Coordinates of C-alpha atoms and ligand atoms in Angstrom, one line a residue:
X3 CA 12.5 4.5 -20.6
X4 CA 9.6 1.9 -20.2
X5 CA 7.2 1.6 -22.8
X6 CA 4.0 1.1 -20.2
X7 CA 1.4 3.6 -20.6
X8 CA 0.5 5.9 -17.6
X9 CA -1.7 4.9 -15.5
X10 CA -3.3 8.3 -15.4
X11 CA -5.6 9.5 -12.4
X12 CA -5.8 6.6 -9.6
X13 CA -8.9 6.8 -7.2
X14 CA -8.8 4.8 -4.0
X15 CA -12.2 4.3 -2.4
X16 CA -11.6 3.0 1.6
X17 CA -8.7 4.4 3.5
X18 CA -8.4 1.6 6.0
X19 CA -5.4 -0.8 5.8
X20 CA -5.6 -2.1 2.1
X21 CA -6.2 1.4 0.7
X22 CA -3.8 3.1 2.4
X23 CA -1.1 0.4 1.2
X24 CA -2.1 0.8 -2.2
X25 CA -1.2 4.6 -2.1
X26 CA 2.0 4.0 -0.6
X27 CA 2.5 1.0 -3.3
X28 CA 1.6 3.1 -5.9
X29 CA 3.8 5.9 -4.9
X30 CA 6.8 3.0 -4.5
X31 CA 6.3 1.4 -7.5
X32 CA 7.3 4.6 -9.4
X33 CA 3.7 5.9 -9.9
X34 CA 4.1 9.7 -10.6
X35 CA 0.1 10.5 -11.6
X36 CA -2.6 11.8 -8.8
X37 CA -3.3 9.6 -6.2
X38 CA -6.5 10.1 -4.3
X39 CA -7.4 7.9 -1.3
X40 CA -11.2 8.5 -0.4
X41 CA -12.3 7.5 2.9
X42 CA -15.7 7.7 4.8
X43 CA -14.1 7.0 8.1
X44 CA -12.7 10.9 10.1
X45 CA -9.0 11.3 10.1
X46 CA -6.1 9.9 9.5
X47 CA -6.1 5.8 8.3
X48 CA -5.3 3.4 11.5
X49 CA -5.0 -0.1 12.2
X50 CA -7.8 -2.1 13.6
X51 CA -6.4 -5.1 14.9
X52 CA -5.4 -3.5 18.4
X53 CA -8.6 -2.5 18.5
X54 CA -9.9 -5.8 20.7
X55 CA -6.5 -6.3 21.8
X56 CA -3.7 -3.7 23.3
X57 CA -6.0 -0.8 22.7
X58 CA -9.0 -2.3 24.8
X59 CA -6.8 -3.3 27.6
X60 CA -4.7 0.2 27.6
X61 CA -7.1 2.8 25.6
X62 CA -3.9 4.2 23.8
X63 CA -4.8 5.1 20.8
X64 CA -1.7 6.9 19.3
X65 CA -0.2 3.4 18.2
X66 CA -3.3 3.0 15.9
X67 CA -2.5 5.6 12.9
X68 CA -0.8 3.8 10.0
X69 CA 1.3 7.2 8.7
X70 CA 1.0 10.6 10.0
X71 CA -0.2 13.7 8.2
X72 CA 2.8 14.7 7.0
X73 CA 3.1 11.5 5.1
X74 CA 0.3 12.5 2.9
X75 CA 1.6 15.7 2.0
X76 CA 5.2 13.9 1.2
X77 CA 3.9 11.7 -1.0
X78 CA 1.5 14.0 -2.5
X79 CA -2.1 11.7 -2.0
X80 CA -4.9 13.3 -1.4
X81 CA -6.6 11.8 1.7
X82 CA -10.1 13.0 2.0
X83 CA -11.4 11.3 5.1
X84 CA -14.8 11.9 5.7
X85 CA -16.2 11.7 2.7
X86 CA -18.5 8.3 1.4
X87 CA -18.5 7.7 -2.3
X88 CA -22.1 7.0 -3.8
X89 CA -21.7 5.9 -6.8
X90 CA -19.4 4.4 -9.6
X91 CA -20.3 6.1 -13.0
X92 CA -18.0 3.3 -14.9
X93 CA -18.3 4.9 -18.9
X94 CA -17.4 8.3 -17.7
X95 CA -14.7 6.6 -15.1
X96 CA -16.0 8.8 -12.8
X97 CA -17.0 8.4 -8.8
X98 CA -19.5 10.6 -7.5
X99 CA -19.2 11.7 -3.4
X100 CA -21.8 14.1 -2.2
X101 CA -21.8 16.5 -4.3
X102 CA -18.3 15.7 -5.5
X103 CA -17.7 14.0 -8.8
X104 CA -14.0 12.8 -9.4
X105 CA -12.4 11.6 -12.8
X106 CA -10.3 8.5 -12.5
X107 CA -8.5 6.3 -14.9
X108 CA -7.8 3.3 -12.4
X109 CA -10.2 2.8 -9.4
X110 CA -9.1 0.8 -6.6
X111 CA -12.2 -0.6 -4.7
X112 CA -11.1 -1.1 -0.8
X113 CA -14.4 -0.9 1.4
X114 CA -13.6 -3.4 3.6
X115 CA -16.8 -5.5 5.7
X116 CA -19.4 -4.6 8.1
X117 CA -21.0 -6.1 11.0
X118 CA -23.6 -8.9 10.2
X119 CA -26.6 -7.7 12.2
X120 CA -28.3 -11.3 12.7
X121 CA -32.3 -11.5 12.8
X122 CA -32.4 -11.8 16.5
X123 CA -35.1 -9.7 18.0
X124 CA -33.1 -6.3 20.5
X125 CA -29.8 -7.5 18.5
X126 CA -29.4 -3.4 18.5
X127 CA -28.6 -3.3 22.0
X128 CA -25.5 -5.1 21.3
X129 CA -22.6 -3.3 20.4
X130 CA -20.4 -4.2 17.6
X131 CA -16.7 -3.7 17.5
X132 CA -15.2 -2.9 13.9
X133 CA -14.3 1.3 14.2
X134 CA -12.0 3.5 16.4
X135 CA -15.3 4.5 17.8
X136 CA -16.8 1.5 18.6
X137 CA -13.8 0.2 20.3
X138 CA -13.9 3.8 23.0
X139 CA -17.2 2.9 23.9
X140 CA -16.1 -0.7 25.0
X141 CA -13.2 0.2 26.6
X142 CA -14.8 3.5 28.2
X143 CA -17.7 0.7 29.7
X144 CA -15.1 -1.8 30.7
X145 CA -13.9 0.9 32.9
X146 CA -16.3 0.1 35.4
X147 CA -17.2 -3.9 36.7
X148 CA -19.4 -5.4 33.7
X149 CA -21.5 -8.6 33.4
X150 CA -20.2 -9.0 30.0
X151 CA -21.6 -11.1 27.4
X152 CA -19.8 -11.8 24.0
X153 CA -22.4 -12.8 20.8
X154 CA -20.0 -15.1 18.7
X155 CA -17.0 -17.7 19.7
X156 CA -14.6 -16.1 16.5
X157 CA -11.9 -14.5 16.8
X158 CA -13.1 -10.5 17.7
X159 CA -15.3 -12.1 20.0
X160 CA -12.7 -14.0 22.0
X161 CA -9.5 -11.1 21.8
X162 CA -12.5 -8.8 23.9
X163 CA -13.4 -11.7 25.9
X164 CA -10.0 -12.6 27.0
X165 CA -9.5 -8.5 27.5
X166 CA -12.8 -8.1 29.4
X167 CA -11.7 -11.3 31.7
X168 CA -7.5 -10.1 32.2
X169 CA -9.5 -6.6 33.1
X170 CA -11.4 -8.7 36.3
X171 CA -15.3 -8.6 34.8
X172 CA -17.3 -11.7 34.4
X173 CA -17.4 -13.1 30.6
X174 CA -20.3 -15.3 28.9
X175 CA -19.6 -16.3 25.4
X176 CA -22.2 -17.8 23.5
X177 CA -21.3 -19.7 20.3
X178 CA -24.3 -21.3 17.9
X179 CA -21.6 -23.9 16.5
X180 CA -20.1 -26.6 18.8
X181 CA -17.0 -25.6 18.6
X182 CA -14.5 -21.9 18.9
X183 CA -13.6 -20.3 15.7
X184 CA -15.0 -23.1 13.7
X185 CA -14.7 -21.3 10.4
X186 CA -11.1 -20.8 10.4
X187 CA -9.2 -23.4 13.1
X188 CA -9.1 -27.4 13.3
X189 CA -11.1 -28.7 15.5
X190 CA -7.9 -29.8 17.5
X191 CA -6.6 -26.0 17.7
X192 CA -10.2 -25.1 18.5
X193 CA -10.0 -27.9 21.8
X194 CA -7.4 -25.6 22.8
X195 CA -8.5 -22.3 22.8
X196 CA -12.0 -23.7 24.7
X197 CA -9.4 -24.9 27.4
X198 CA -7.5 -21.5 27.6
X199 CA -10.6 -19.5 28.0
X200 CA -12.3 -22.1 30.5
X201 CA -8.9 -21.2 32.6
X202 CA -9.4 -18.0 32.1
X203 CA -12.9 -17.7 33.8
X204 CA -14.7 -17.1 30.7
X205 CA -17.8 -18.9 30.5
X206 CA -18.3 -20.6 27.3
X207 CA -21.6 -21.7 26.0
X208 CA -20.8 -23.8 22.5
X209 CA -23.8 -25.2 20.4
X210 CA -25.9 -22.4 21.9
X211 CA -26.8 -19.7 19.8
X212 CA -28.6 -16.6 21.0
X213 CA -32.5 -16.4 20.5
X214 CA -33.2 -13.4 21.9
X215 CA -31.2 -10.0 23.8
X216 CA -33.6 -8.5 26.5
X217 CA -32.9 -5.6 28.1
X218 CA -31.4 -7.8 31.3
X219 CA -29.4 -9.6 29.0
X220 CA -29.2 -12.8 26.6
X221 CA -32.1 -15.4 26.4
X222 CA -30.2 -18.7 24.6
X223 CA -31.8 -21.4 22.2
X224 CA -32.0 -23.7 25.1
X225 CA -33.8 -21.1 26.9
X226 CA -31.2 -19.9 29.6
X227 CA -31.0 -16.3 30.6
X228 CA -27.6 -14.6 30.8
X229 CA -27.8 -11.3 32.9
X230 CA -25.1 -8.7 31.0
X231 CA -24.8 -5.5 31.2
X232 CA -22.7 -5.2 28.6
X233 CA -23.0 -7.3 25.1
X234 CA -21.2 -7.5 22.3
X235 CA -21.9 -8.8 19.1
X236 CA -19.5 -10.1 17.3
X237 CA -21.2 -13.0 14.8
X238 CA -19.1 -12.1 11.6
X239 CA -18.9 -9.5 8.8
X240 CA -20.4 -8.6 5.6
X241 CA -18.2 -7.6 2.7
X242 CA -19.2 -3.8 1.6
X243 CA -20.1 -4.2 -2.1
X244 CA -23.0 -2.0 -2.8
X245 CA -20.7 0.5 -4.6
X246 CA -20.0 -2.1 -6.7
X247 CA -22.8 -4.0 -7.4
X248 CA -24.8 -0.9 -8.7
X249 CA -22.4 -0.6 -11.0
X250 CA -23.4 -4.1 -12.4
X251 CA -19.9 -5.6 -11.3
X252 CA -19.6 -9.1 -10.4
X253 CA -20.5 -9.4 -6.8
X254 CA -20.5 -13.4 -4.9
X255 CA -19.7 -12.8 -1.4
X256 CA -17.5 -10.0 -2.4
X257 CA -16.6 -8.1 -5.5
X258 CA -15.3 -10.6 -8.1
X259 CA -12.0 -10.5 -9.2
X260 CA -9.3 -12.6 -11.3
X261 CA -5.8 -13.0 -10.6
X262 CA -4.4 -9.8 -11.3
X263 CA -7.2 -8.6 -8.7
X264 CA -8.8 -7.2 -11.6
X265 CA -13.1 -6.6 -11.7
X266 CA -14.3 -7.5 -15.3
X267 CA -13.7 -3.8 -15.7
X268 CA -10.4 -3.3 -16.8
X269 CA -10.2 0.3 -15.2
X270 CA -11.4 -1.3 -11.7
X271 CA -9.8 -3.4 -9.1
X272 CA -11.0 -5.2 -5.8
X273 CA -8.9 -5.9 -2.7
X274 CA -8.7 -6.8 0.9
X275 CA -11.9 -7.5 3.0
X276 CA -14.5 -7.1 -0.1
X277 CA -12.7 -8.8 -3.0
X278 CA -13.2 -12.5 -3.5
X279 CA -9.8 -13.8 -5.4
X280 CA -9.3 -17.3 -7.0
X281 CA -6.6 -18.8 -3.9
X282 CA -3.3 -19.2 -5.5
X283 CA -3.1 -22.7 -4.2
X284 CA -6.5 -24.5 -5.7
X285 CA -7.9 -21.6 -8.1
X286 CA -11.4 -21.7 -5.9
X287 CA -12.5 -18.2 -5.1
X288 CA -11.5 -16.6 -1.5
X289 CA -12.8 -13.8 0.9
X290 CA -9.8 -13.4 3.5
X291 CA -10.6 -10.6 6.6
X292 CA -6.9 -10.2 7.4
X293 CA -4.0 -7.6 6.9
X294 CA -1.8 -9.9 5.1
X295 CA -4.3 -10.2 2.4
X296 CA -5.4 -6.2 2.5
X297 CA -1.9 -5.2 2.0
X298 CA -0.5 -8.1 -0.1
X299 CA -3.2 -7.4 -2.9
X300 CA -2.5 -3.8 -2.5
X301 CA 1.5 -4.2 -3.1
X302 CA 0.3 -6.7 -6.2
X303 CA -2.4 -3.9 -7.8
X304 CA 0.1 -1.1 -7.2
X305 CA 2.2 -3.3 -9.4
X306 CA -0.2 -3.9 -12.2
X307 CA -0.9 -0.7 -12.7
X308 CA 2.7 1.2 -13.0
X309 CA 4.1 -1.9 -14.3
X310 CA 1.2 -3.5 -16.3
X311 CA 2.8 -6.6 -14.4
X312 CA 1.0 -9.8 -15.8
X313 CA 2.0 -12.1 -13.0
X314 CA -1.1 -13.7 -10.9
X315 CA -1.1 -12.6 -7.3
X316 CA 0.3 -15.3 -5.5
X317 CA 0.9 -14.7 -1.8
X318 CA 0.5 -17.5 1.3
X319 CA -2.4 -16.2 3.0
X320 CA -1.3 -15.9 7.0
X321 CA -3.3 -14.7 9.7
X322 CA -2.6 -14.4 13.9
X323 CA -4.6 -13.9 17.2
X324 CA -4.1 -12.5 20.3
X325 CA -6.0 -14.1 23.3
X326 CA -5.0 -13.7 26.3
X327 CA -1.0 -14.7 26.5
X328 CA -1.3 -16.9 23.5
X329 CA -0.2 -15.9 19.9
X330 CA -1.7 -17.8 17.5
X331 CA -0.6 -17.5 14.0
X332 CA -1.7 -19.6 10.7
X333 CA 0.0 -20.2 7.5
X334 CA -2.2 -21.1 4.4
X335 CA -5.7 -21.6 3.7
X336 CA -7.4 -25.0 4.9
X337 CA -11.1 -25.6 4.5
X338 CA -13.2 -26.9 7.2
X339 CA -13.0 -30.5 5.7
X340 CA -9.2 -30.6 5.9
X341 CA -7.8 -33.4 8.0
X342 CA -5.4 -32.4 11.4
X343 CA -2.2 -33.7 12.6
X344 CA -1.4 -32.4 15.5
X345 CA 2.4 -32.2 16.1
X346 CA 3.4 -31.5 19.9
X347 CA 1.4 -29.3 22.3
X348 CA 1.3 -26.1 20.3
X349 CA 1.2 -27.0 16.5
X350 CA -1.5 -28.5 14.2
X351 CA -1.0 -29.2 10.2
X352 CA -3.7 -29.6 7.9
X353 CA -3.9 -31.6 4.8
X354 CA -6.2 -31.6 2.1
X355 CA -5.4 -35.3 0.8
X356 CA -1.7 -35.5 0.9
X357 CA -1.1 -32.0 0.1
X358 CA -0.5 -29.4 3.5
X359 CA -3.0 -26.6 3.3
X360 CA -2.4 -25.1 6.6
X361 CA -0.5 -24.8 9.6
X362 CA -1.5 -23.5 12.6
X363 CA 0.7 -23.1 16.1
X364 CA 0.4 -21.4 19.4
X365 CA 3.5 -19.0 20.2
X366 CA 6.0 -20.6 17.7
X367 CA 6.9 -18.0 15.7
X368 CA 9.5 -20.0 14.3
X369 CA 7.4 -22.7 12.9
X370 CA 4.7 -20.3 11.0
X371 CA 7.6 -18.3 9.8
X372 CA 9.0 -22.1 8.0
X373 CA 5.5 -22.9 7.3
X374 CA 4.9 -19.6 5.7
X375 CA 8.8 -20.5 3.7
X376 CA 7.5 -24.1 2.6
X377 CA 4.0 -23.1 1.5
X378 CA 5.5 -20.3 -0.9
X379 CA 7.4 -22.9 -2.7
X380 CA 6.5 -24.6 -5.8
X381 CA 7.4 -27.4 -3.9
X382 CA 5.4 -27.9 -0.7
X383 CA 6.5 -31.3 1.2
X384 CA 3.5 -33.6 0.8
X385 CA 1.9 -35.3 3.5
X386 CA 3.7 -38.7 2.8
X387 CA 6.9 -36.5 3.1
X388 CA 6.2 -34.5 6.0
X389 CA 5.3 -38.1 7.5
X390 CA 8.8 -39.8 7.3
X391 CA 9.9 -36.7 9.4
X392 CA 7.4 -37.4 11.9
X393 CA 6.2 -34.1 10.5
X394 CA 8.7 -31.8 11.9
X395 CA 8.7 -28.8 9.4
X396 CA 12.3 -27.8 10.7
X397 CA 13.4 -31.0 8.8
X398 CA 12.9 -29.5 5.2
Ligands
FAD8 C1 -11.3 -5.6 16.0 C2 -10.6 -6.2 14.8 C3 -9.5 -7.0 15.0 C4 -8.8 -7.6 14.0 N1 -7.7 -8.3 14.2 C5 -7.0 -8.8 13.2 C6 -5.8 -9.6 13.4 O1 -5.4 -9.8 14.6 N2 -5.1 -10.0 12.4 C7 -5.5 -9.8 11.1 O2 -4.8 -10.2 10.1 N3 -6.6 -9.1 10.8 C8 -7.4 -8.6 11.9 N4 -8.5 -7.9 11.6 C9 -8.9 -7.7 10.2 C10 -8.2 -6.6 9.5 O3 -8.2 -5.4 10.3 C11 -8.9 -6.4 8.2 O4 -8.8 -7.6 7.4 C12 -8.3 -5.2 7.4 O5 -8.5 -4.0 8.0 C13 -8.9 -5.2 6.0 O6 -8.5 -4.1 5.3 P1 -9.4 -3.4 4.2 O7 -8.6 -2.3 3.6 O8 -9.9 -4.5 3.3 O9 -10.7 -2.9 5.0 P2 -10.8 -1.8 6.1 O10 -9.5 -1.7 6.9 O11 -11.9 -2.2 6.9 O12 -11.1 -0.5 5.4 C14 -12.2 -0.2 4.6 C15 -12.6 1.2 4.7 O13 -13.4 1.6 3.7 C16 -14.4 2.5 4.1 N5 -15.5 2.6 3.2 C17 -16.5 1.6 2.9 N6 -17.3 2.0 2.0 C18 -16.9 3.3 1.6 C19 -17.4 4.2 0.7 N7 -18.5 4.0 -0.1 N8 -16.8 5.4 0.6 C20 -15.7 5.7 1.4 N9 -15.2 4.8 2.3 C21 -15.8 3.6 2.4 C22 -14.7 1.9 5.5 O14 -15.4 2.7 6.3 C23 -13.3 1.6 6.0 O15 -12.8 2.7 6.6 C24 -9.2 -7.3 12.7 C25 -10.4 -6.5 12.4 C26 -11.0 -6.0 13.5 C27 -12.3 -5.2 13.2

């Protein structure tokens, strides 16, 4: 017997990776209650990260769904794909859909990001690359030769540019910052990646943002002209909180939450893409766009709720790209001020003071998975520590 209370009626809005894993967590966690996962996307919940990787280069799409049908009806959740909730009523706990109006006691907000549609005048030609949908009508136009031109050096943008190059059409990529994934990578790791796509036959053009897409093309803020047929845009994402923020939650960036992943309404959490967490390691608050974070805050809410667990969600945050034959994988969170060490030809460690923030590598799988080991401890080796083993992680 467990003296928790029940948890009642839970309502998941956003059936992409997050919400799904919060249904299943639910259902392992013991929860016996209704579960209803609410998603405006058609059919079954899939995976988007093939989506500018294996997918593009293959168009299979029956690796994408994340359970099948009959996985639903095992587990008794009630996906109802299709169907975009409106509105939050929070004092009757209540979401409105259409015409729809459904009765929850814990709502688990899961709506993931959009496309940032910059200000650039005929940025509608451009496609984007986020849905199931979006990522058919690239690969169906990569089927013929393109004069491809990518909008954004980040990640998405670089996984379809190394695709559209392995698939034999010619690749611009225009990046307003100096350097490739600048947000996210040292500036070392970053040195690399410009070197693996110059061999590649991508063109790169860094510190040159994009002023202007014709109908021939892109016109860049030094004025040249890049002919393309075929552009995408791919210049970041914006965290889909509307829902939320009409129901006077706290919204920064993403729907606030503490470190149970908790809104300041006790019936509502925030997770994945659109929920901006204090970072286990320094208490500052985080957005993270990746699967580890979707589905780690999931596993953690599911627990809260059946177990009214009180412990404060404290995952390593870890991330990986595919580009071309290179796998790159981080473990932690470093900000853009962190110093680098590079160790070797394929690693990079980053250090906020003498405390290791990050570490990134390049088809080392056995170096993220001990990073991802020592940054879970209580104990992470300290820079001065990591430097008396000429920073070889394998030594601790
Ligand atoms: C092309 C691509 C490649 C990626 N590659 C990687 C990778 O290599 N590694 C990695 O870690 N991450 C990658 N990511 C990021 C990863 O897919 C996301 O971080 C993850 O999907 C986030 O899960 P989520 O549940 O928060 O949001 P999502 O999976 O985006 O799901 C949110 C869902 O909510 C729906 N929704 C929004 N509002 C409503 C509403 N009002 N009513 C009903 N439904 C609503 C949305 O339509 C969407 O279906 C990639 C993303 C893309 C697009």
């Amino acid at each position: 017997m467990t003296n928790t209370p029940d948890p009642g009626r839970v309502v998941i809005v956003g059936a992409g990776q997050g919400g799904l894993q919060a249904a299943i967590s639910l259902r392992q966690e013991g929860h016996t209650g209704p579960i209803t996962l609410i998603g405006d996307e058609p059919g079954l919940p899939y995976q988007r990260p093939p989506l500018s990787k294996a997918y593009l280069k293959t168009g299979v799409a029956d690796q994408l769904t994340l359970r099948p049908e009959s996985f639903f009806e095992k587990k008794d959740i009630t996906l109802r794909p299709g169907l975009r909730v409106d509105r939050i009523d929070r004092e009757n706990r209540q979401v409105v859909a259409g015409f729809e109006v459904l009765d929850y006691d814990q709502l688990i907000l899961a709506t993931g990001t959009r496309n940032l549609r910059p200000p650039i005048p005929g940025v509608e030609r451009a496609l984007g690359l986020r849905t199931l949908p979006d990522a058919r009508a690239l690969r169906d136009a990569l089927d013929t030769p393109q004069r491809v031109a990518v909008i954004g050096g980040g990640f998405i943008g670089l996984e379809f540019a190394a695709v559209a190059r392995a698939l034999g059409h010619t690749v611009h990529v225009a990046e307003a910052a100096p350097r490739l994934i600048s947000r996210v990578i040292s500036p070392e790791m970053s040195a690399r990646f410009r070197c693996l796509h110059d061999s590649l036959g991508t063109v790169l053009h860094l510190g040159n943002g994009v002023s202007d897409v014709s109908g021939g093309g892109l016109v860049l803020s030094d004025g040249t002209e890049l002919a393309a047929d075929l552009i995408l845009l791919a210049a970041g994402v914006r965290p889909n909180t509307e829902l939320a923020e009409a129901a006077g939650l706290m919204v920064d960036n993403g729907i606030v939450v503490d470190t149970r992943l908790r809104t300041e309404d006790p019936h509502i959490y925030a997770l994945g893409d659109c929920a901006v967490f204090p970072d286990p390691a320094t208490g500052r608050p985080v957005r993270l766009e990746s699967v580890q974070a979707a589905t780690d805050h999931a596993r953690a809410i599911a627990k809260t709720i059946v177990h009214d667990a009180a412990d404060p969600y404290a995952a390593v945050p870890w991330f990986w790209s595919d580009q071309a034959d290179w796998k790159l994988q981080i473990a932690g969170l470093a900000t853009a001020s962190d110093d680098s060490v590079p160790v070797g030809e394929d690693t990079v460690l980053r250090f906020a003071g003498n405390r290791l923030t990050a570490v990134e590598c390049i088809n080392n799988a056995k170096i993220h998975m001990k990073a991802r080991r020592l940054l879970a401890q209580p104990d992470v080796p300290t820079r001065d520590m990591l430097a008396r083993e000429t920073y070889d992680l394998t030594s601790f």
